[in-house]
Coordinates of C-alpha atoms (C1' of nucleotides) in Angstrom, one line a residue:
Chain A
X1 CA 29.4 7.0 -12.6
X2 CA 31.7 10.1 -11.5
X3 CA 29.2 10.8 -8.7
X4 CA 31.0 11.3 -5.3
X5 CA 30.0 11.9 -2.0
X6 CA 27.8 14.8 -3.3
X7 CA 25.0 15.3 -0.8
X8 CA 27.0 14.6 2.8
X9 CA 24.7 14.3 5.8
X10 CA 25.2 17.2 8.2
X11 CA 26.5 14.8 11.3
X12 CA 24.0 16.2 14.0
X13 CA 20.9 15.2 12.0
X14 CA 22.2 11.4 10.8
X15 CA 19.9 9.5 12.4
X16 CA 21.3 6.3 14.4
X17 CA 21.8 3.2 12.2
X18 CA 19.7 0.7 11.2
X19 CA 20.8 -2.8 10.3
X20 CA 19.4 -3.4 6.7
X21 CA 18.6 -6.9 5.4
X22 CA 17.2 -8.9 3.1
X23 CA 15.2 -12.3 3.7
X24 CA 13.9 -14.5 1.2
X25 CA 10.6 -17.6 1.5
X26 CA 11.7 -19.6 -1.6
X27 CA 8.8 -21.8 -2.0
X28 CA 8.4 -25.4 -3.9
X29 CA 6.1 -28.3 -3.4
X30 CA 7.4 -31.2 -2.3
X31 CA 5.1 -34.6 -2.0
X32 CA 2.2 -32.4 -2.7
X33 CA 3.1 -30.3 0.4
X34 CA 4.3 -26.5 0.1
X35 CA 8.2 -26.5 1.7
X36 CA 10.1 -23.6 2.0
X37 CA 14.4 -23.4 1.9
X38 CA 16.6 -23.0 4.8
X39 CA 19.9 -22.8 4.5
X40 CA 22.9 -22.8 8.1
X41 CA 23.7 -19.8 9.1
X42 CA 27.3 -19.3 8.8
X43 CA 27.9 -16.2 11.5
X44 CA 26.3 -15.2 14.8
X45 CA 24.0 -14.4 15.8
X46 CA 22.5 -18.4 15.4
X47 CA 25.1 -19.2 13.9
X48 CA 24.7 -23.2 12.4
X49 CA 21.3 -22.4 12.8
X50 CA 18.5 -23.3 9.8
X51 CA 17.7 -19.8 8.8
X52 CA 15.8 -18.2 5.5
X53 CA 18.2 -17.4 3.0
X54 CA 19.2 -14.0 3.7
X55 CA 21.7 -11.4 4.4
X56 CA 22.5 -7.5 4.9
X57 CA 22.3 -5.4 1.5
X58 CA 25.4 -4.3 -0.1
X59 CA 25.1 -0.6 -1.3
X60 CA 28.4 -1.5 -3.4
X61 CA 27.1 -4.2 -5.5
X62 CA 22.7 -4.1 -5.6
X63 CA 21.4 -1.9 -7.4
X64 CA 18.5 -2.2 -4.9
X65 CA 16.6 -4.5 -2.8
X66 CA 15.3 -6.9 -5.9
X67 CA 18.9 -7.3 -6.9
X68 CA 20.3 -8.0 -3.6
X69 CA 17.2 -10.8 -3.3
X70 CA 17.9 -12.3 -6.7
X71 CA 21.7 -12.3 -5.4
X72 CA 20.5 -13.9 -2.1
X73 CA 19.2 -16.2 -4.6
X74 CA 21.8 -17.2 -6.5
X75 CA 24.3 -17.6 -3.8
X76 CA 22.3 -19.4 -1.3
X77 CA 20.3 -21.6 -3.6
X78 CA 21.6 -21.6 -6.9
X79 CA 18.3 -20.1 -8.4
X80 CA 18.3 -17.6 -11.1
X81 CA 15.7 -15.2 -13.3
X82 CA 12.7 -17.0 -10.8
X83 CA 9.3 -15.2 -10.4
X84 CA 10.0 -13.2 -7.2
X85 CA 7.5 -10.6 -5.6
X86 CA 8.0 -8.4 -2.7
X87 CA 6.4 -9.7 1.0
X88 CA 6.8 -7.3 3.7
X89 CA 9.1 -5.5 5.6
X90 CA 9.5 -6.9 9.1
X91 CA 11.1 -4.3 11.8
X92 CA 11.8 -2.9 14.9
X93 CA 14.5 -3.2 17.7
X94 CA 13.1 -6.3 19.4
X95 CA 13.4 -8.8 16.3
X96 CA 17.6 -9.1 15.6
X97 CA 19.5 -8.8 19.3
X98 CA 22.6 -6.5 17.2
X99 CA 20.2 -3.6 16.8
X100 CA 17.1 -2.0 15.1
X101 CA 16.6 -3.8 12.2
X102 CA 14.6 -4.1 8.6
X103 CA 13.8 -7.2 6.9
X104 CA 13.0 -7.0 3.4
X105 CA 11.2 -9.9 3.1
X106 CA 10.8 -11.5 -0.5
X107 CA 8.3 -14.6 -1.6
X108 CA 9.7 -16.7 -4.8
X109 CA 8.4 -19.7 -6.4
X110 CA 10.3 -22.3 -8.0
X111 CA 9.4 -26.0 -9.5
X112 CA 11.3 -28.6 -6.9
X113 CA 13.7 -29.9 -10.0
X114 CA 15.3 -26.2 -10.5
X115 CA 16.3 -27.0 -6.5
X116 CA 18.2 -30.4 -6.9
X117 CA 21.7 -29.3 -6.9
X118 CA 21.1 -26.7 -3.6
X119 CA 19.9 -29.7 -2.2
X120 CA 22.8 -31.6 -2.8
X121 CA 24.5 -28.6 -1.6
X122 CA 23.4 -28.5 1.6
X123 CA 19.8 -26.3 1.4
X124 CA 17.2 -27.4 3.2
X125 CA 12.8 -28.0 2.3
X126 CA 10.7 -27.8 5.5
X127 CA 7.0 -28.2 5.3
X128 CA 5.9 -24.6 5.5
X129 CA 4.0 -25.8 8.8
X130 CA 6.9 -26.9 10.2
X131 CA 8.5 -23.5 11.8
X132 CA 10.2 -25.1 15.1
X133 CA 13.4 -23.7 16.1
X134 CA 13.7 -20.7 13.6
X135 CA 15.5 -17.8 14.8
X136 CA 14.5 -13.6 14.4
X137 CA 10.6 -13.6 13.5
X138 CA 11.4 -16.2 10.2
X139 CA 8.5 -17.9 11.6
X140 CA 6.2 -14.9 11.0
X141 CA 7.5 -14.6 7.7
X142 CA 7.1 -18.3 6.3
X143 CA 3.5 -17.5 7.5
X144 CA 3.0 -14.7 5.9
X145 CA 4.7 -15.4 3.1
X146 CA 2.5 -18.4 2.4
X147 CA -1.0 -16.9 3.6
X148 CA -0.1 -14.6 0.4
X149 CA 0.7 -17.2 -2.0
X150 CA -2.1 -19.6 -0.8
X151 CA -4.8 -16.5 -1.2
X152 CA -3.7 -15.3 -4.5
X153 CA -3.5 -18.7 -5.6
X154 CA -7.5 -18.7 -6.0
X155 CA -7.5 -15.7 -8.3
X156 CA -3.8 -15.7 -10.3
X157 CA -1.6 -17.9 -11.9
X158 CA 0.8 -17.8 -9.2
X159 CA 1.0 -21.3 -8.7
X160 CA 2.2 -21.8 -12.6
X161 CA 5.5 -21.0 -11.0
X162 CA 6.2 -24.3 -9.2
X163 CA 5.5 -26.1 -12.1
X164 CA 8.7 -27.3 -14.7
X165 CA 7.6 -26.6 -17.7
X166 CA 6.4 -27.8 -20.1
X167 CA 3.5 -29.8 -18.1
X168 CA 0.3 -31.1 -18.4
X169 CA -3.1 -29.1 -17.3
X170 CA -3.8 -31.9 -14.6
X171 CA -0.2 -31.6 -13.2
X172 CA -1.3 -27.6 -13.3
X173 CA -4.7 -28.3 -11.6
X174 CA -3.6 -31.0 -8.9
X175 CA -0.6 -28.2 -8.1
X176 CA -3.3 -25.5 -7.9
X177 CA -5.7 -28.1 -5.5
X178 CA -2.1 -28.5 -3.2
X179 CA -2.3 -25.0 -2.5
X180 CA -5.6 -24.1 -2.1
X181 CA -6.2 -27.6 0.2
X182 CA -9.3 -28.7 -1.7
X183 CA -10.3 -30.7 -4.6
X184 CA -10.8 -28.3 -7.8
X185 CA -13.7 -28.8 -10.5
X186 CA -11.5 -30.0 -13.9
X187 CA -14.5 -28.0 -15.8
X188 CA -14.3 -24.8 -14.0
X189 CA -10.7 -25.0 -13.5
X190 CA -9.7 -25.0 -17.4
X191 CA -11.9 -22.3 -18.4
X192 CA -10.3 -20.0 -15.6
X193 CA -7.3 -21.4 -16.9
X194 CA -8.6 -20.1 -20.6
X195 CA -9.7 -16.7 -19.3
X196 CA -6.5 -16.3 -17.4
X197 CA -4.7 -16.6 -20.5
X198 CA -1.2 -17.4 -19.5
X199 CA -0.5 -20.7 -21.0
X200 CA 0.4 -21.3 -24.4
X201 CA 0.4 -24.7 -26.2
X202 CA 3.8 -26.5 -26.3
X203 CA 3.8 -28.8 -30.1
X204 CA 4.2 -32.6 -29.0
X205 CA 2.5 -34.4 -26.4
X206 CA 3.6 -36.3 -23.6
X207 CA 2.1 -39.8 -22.4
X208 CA 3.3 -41.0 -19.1
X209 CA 2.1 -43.5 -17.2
X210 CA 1.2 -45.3 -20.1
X211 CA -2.5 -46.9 -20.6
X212 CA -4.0 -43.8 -21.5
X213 CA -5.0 -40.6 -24.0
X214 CA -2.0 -38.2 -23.8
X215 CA -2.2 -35.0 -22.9
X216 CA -1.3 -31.5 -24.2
X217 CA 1.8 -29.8 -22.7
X218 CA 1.6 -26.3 -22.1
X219 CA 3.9 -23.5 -20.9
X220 CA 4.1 -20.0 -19.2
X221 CA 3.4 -17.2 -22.2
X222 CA 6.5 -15.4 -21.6
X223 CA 5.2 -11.8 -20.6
X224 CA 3.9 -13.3 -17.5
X225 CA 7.1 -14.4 -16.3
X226 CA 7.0 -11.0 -13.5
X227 CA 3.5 -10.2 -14.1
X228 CA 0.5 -12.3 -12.6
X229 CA -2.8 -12.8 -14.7
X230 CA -5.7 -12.0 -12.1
X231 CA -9.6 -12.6 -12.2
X232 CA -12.1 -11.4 -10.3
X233 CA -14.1 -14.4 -9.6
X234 CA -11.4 -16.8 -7.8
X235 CA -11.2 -20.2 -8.7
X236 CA -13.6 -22.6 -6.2
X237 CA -13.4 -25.8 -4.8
X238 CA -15.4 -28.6 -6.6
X239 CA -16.4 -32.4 -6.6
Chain B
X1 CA 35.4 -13.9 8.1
X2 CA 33.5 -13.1 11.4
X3 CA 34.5 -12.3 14.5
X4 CA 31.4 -11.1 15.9
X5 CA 31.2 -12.1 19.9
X6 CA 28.0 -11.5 21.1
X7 CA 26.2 -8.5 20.3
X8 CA 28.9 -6.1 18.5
X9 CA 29.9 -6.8 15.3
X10 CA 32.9 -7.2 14.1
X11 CA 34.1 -3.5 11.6
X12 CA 35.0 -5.5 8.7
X13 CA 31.5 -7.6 8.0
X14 CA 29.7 -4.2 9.3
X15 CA 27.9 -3.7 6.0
X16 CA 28.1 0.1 4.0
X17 CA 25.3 2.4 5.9
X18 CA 21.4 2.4 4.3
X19 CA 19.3 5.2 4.7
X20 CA 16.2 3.9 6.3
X21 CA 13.2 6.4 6.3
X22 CA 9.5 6.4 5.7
X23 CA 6.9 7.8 3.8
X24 CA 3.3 7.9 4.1
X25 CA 0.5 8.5 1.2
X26 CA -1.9 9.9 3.5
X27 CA -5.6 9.1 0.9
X28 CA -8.3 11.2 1.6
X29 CA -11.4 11.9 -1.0
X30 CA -12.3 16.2 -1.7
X31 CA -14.9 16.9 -4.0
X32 CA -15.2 13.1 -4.8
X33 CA -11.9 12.7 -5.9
X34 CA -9.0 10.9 -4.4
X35 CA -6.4 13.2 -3.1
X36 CA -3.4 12.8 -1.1
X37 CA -1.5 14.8 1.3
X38 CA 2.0 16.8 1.0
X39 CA 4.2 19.0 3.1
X40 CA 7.0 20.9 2.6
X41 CA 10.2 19.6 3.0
X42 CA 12.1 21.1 5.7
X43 CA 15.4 20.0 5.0
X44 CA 17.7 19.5 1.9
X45 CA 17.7 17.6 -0.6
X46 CA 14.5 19.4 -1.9
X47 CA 14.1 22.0 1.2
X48 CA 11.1 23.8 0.4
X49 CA 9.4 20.8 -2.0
X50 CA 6.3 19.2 -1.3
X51 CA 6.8 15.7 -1.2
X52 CA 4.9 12.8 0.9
X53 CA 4.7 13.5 4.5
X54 CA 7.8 10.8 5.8
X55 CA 11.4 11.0 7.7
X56 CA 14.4 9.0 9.1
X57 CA 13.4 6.3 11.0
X58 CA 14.5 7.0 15.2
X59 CA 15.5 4.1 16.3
X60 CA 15.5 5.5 19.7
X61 CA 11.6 6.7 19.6
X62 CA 10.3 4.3 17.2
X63 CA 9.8 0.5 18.5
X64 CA 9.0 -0.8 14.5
X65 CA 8.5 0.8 11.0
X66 CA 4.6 0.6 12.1
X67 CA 4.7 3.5 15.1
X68 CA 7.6 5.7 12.9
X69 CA 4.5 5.9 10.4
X70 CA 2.3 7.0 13.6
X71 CA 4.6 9.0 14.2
X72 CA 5.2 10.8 11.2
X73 CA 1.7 11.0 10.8
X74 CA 0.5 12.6 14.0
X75 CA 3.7 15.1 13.8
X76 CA 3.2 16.4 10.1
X77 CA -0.5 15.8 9.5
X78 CA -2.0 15.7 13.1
X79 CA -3.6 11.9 12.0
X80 CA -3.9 9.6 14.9
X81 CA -5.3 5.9 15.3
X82 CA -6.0 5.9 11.0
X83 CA -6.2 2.9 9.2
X84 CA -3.0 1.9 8.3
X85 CA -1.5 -0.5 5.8
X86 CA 2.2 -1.3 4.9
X87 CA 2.5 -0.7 1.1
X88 CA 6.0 -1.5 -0.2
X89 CA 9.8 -1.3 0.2
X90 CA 11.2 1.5 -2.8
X91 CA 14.7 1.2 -2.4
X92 CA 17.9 1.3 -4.4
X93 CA 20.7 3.6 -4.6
X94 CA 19.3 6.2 -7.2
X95 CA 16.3 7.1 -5.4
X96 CA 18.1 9.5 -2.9
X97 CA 21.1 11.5 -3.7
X98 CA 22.3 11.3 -0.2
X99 CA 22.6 7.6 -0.9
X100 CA 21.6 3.9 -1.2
X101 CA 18.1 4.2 0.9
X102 CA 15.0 2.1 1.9
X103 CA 11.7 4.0 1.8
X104 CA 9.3 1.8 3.7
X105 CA 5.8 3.0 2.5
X106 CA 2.3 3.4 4.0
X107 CA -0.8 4.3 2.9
X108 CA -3.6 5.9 4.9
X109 CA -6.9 6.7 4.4
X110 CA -8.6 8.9 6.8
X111 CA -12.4 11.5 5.8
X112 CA -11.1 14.7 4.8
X113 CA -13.1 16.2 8.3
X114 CA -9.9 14.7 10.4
X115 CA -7.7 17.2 8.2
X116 CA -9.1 20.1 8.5
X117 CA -7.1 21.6 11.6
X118 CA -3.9 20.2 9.7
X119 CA -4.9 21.5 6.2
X120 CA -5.1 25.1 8.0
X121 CA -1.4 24.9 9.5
X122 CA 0.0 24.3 5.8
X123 CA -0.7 20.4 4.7
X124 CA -1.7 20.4 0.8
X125 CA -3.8 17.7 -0.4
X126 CA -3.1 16.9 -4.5
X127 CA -5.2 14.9 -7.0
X128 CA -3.6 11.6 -7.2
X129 CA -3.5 12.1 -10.9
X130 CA -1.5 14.9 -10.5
X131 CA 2.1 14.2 -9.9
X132 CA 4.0 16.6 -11.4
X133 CA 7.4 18.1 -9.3
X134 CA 7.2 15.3 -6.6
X135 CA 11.1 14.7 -5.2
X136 CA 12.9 11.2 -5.2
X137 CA 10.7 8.6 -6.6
X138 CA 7.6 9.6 -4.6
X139 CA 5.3 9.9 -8.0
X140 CA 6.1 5.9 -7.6
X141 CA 4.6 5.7 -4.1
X142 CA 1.9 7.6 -4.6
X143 CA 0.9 5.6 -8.2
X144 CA 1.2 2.6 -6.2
X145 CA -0.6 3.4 -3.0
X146 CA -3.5 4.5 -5.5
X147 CA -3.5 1.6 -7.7
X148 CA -3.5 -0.9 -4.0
X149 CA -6.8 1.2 -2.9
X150 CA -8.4 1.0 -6.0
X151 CA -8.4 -2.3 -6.4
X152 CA -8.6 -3.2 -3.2
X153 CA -12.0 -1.4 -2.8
X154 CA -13.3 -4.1 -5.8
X155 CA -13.5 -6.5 -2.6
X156 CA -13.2 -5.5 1.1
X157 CA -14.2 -2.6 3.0
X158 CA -11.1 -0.3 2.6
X159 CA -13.3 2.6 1.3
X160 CA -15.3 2.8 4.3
X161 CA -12.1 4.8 6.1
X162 CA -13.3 7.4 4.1
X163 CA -16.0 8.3 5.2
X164 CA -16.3 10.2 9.1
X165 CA -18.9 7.9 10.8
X166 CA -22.1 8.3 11.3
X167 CA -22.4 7.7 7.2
X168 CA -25.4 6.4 5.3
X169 CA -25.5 3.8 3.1
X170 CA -25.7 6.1 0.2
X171 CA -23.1 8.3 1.5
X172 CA -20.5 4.9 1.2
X173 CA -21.8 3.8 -1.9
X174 CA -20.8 7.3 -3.6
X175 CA -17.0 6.6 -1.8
X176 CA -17.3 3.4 -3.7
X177 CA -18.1 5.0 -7.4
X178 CA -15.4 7.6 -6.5
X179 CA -12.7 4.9 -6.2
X180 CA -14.4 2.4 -8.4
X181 CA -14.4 5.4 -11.1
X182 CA -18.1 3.5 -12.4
X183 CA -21.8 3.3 -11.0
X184 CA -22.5 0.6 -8.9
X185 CA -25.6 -1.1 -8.6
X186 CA -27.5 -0.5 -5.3
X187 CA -29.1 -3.9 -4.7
X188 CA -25.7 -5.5 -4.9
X189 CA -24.2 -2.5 -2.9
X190 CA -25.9 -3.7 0.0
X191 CA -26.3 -6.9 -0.6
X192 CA -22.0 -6.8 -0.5
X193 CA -22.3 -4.7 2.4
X194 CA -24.4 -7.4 4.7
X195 CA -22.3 -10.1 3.3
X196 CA -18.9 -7.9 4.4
X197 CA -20.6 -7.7 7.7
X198 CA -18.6 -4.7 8.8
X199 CA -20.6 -2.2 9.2
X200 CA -23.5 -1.8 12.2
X201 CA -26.1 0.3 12.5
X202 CA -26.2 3.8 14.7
X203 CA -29.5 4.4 16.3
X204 CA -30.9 7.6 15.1
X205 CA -31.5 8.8 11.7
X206 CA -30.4 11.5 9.8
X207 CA -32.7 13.9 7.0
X208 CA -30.2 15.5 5.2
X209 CA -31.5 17.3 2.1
X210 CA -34.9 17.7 3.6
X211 CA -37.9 16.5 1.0
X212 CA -37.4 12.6 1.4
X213 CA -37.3 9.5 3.9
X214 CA -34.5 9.4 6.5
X215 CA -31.7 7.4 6.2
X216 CA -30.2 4.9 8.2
X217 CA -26.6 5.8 9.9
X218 CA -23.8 3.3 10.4
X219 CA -20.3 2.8 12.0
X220 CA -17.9 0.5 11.5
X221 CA -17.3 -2.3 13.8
X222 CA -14.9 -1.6 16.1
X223 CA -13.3 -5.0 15.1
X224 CA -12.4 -4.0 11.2
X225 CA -10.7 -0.6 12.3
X226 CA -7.3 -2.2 11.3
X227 CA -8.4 -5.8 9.3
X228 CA -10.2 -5.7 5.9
X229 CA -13.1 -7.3 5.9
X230 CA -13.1 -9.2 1.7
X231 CA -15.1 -10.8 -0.3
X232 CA -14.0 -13.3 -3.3
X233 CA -16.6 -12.2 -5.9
X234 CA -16.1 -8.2 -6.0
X235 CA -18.4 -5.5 -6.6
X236 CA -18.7 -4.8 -10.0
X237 CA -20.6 -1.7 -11.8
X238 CA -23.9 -1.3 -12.5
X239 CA -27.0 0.7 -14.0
Chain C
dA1 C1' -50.6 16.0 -3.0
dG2 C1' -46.2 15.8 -5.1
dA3 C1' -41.3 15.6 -5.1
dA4 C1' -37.4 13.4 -3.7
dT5 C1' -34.5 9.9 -1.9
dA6 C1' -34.2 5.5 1.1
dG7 C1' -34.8 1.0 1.0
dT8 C1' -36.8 -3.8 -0.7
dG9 C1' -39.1 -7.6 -3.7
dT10 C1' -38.5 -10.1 -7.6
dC11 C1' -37.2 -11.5 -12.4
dT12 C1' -33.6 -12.9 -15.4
dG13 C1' -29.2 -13.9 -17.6
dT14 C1' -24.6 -15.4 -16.7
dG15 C1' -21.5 -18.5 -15.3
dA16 C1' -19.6 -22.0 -11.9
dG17 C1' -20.1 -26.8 -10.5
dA18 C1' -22.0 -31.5 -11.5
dC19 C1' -22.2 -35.1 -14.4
dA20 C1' -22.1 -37.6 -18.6
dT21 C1' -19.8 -38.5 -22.8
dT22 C1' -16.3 -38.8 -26.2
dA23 C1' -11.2 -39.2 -27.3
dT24 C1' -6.9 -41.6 -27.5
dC25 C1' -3.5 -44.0 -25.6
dT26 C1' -1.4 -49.2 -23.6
dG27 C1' -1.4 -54.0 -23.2
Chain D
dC1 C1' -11.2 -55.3 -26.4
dA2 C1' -10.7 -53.4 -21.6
dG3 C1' -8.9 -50.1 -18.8
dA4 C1' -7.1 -45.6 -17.8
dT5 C1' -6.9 -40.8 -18.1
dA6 C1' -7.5 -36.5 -21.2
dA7 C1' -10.7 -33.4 -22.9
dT8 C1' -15.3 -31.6 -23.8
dG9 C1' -20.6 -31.1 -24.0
dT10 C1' -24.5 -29.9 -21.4
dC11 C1' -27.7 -29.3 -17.4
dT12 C1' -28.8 -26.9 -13.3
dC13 C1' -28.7 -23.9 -9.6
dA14 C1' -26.9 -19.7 -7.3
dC15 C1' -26.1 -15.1 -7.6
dA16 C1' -25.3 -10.4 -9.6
dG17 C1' -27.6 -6.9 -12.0
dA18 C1' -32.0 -4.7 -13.7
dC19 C1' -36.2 -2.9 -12.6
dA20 C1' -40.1 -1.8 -10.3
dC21 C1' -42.3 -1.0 -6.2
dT22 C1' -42.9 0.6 -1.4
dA23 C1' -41.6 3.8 2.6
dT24 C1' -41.0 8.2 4.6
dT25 C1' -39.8 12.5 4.8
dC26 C1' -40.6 18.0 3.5
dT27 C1' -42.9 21.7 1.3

DNA sequence: AGAATAGTGTCTGTGAGACATTATCTG
DNA sequence: CAGATAATGTCTCACAGACACTATTCT
């Protein structure tokens, strides 16, 4: 990279800066209830304050805003190479009291166990209902950011993300019936799961809890690992 | 570390300057195809290029990302009150040679009667298929702000900014196959339609084309000029 | 009257949900 | 063998699409 400052701004027509950050909704279910990770602030404004993991992009080391999420990511909560899909941008001058700012806001699922160590470490789960005492407009993000994951969760295979593979198609369907807030027909439920085509069979079985048939493990096909598989008709509530 | 006191912040954590801009992919449908809009640029990089109708964001004009799009679209395409709907973030630091920039994206879709005055004064309109010489990563945008209305028009009313009200029903369905790119069938065209409930009628009836029965004229209601109205199962082709 | 398009009634096949049944484990 | 849950077979009803029919205009 021998590129310098090639292109300089004539002075008179650089606009006034904006403060450019990113924020990301890391998502998990915990009890059967969707949480999402805070993490202390460690500067003002808020400072000490439960916050979304987040923080002002570095031109110097991302690449772009995906990058500086995924670093987010790693420093603040330990996760790496999670499924991670772009929210929203939240702006304006009235949201962050140093200035005009941008929010790139960033929505990522992870299963609970990947989170263990953060936890230990200090991050935080709050029920995403929960959105007391956040500072900027986080609130409006949590909510946003799990409106979209509960309404594509009844036509996608987003919620395959929270689950630890490998697991079992009831863990899938009782993760799927957390999200969406209603029971889910088994029948229906594995043939979307078959037209969906995103799982693939894992050899060996598990039994759990004992007294009972064991059932097939399964895992994410690998090319869906970024990409979603989407139907039309979305998956309904049943029984 | 910081030692930011209230508002100012302290040189050293002040992060490396981001561009922040945005552009617009201003849809509109000519001769039953989708087309978007394009001005010249008036200012290096690319002086003289058409590209997507966008600009630095002005902190000191613009309250939120939101009104600079308004803004950009009433100065450059003469566009005011349109649907409106926040795309993506492109971002990174090989997008713009001036820099590491955010491009917050918007996509518009207005009836090609509220361009007319505009078109006259110098704004092109290009088949969305046809990309070719677009600056910075713009080809990007405009692939992804077609991609979000085509299949969003599968399930909510988005198409029906298309068309300059009064419209008939048969008038909307043909912005439908336009998008759709397939026949739809006309019994579940309007059986979708009173199920989306966003549409009333407009007393009075049009003749059009002389030799047949009048059809009814509709408007949207008032309530759906910004939200979607959706439906789970979409509209799918037919005869 | 005839042509042309708007608008509706009705049949049918597909597929989602309900329910019943089989399968396979533990104790 | 009983109990528990996994997995599947099958019936039914709702709804999308097909098709035919009616409605209303103009020439």
């Amino acid at each position: 990279m021998q590129k310098a400052k090639n292109m300089a701004i004539a002075p008179e027509i650089l606009p006034d800066p904006v403060l450019c950050t990113v924020d990301v909704v890391l998502l998990t279910l915990h009890l059967g209830e969707l949480h999402f990770a805070v993490v202390a602030r460690d500067a003002d404004p808020f400072r000490g304050v439960q916050a979304l993991p987040g923080g002002f992009v570095h031109p110097q080391e991302d690449a772009d805003a995906r990058e500086c999420a995924l670093r987010v990511l790693r420093e603040k909560a330990g996760v790496s190479g999670p499924y991670l899909e772009q929210l929203s941008v939240f702006s304006g001058r009235a949201r962050d009291p140093r200035g005009w700012s941008v929010s790139i806001a960033w929505v990522t699922l992870v299963p609970e166990s990947s989170l263990e160590e953060a936890v230990g470490k200090g991050l935080g789960l709050r029920k995403v209902h929960d959105l007391g005492g956040l500072p900027f407009d986080h609130a409006d993000i949590v909510r946003a950011a799990s409106d979209r994951v509960r309404s594509k969760s009844s036509y996608s295979s987003l919620p395959v993300h929270l689950c630890q593979p490998p697991f079992t198609l009831p863990e899938l369907q009782s993760v799927y019936e957390s999200l969406l807030g209603e029971p889910v027909n088994k029948v229906s439920f594995r043939r979307k799961m078959a037209e969906l085509d995103f799982l693939e069979p894992v050899e060996g079985e598990m039994q759990r809890s004992g007294a009972h048939r064991p059932a097939q493990l399964w895992r994410l096909k690998t090319r869906f690992r970024q990409a979603l598989s989407m139907t039309d008709r979305g998956i309904n509530s049943g029984t």
